[in-house]
Amino acid sequence: MAASTRRVTILDLAAAKRVRRPLTMVTAYDWPGARLVDAAGVDCALVGDSVAMVVAGRDSTLPATLEQMIYHGEIVARAVARALVVVDLPFPFQHLGARTAVEACARILKETGCQAVKLEGTAGQAGVIAAIVAAGIPVMGHVGLRPQAVHQLGGYRVQRDVDRLLEDARAAVDAGACAVVLECIPAEAARAITAAVAVPTIGIGAGPHCDGQVLVYHDLVGLSTGRVPKFVRAYADSKTAIADALARWRRDVEDRRFPGAAETLG
Ligand code: KIV
């Protein structure tokens, strides 16, 4: 079925869960990537703070700043016509109290043109989520492996405390979150959370029982440079294709085969 051209809203996310239609979300950071994500009919384009790792080559998401998220968010929101654009709240705004978090999310919404924010948190951030939602800003929660807490969690490890995961997800939903990302948790934990909460769960490394799936764009299209997690499936080998194009162009220039007649102006 062809995707409609109307903007996806948070009501569509809720409806998808009701009719058990799997939701799709992919990260996007720049104009060409965001256009491709939108043209593919993906439901949500996530401007993830993973931009710090996959685009800027940092070793965690912690260095992503509010200004950088707004810069990339504005590009993606302008490039995308249909998908719901979600921008990550970077570390540590959700830990600085409700007022500071609402101010940061309001800047993201106003200055990018996105439709929702995502924030990593435990049950301890429920009050902050409630304040952002009360300001009229849709919030996606993010529980399980929270990359912003990588040092506290002792690395990028599977999170197995099912009671704690359920508590965190329920707290986000009770506070008004419109969806919850579940990262790097056992499939059975994701199944239990998905059954327990009324809003969609969107999994990454959380198995097949979530209401939707999200992947990082560079992992999905085979452009990532570092180690790719086990839960990723690459649907293309773009890195090899681009490396090959660059090498062929360099050889053509060196052997005076480029530019040819077709690329030469009269
Ligand atoms: O920043 C990001 O890309 C994310 C996804 C991994 C869900 O939060």
Coordinates of C-alpha atoms and ligand atoms in Angstrom, one line a residue, residues 25 27 29 46 48-51 61 88 118 120 142 181 183 204 214 216, ligand 1:
M25 CA 11.7 5.0 12.5
T27 CA 17.7 8.4 12.1
Y29 CA 20.9 14.1 10.2
L46 CA 14.7 10.7 14.3
G48 CA 19.3 11.3 17.1
D49 CA 22.1 12.5 19.3
S50 CA 23.9 9.5 17.7
V51 CA 24.9 12.3 15.3
T61 CA 26.6 10.6 22.3
D88 CA 16.7 14.1 20.7
K118 CA 12.8 12.2 22.5
E120 CA 16.4 9.3 27.7
H142 CA 13.8 6.1 25.8
V181 CA 12.0 3.6 22.6
E183 CA 17.0 0.0 23.4
I204 CA 16.4 -1.2 18.7
V214 CA 14.2 2.0 14.7
V216 CA 20.5 4.3 12.8
Ligands
KIV1 O1 20.4 8.8 19.0 C1 19.8 7.8 18.4 O2 20.1 7.5 17.2 C2 18.8 7.0 19.1 C3 18.4 5.7 18.5 C4 19.5 4.7 18.6 C5 17.1 5.3 19.0 O3 18.4 7.4 20.2

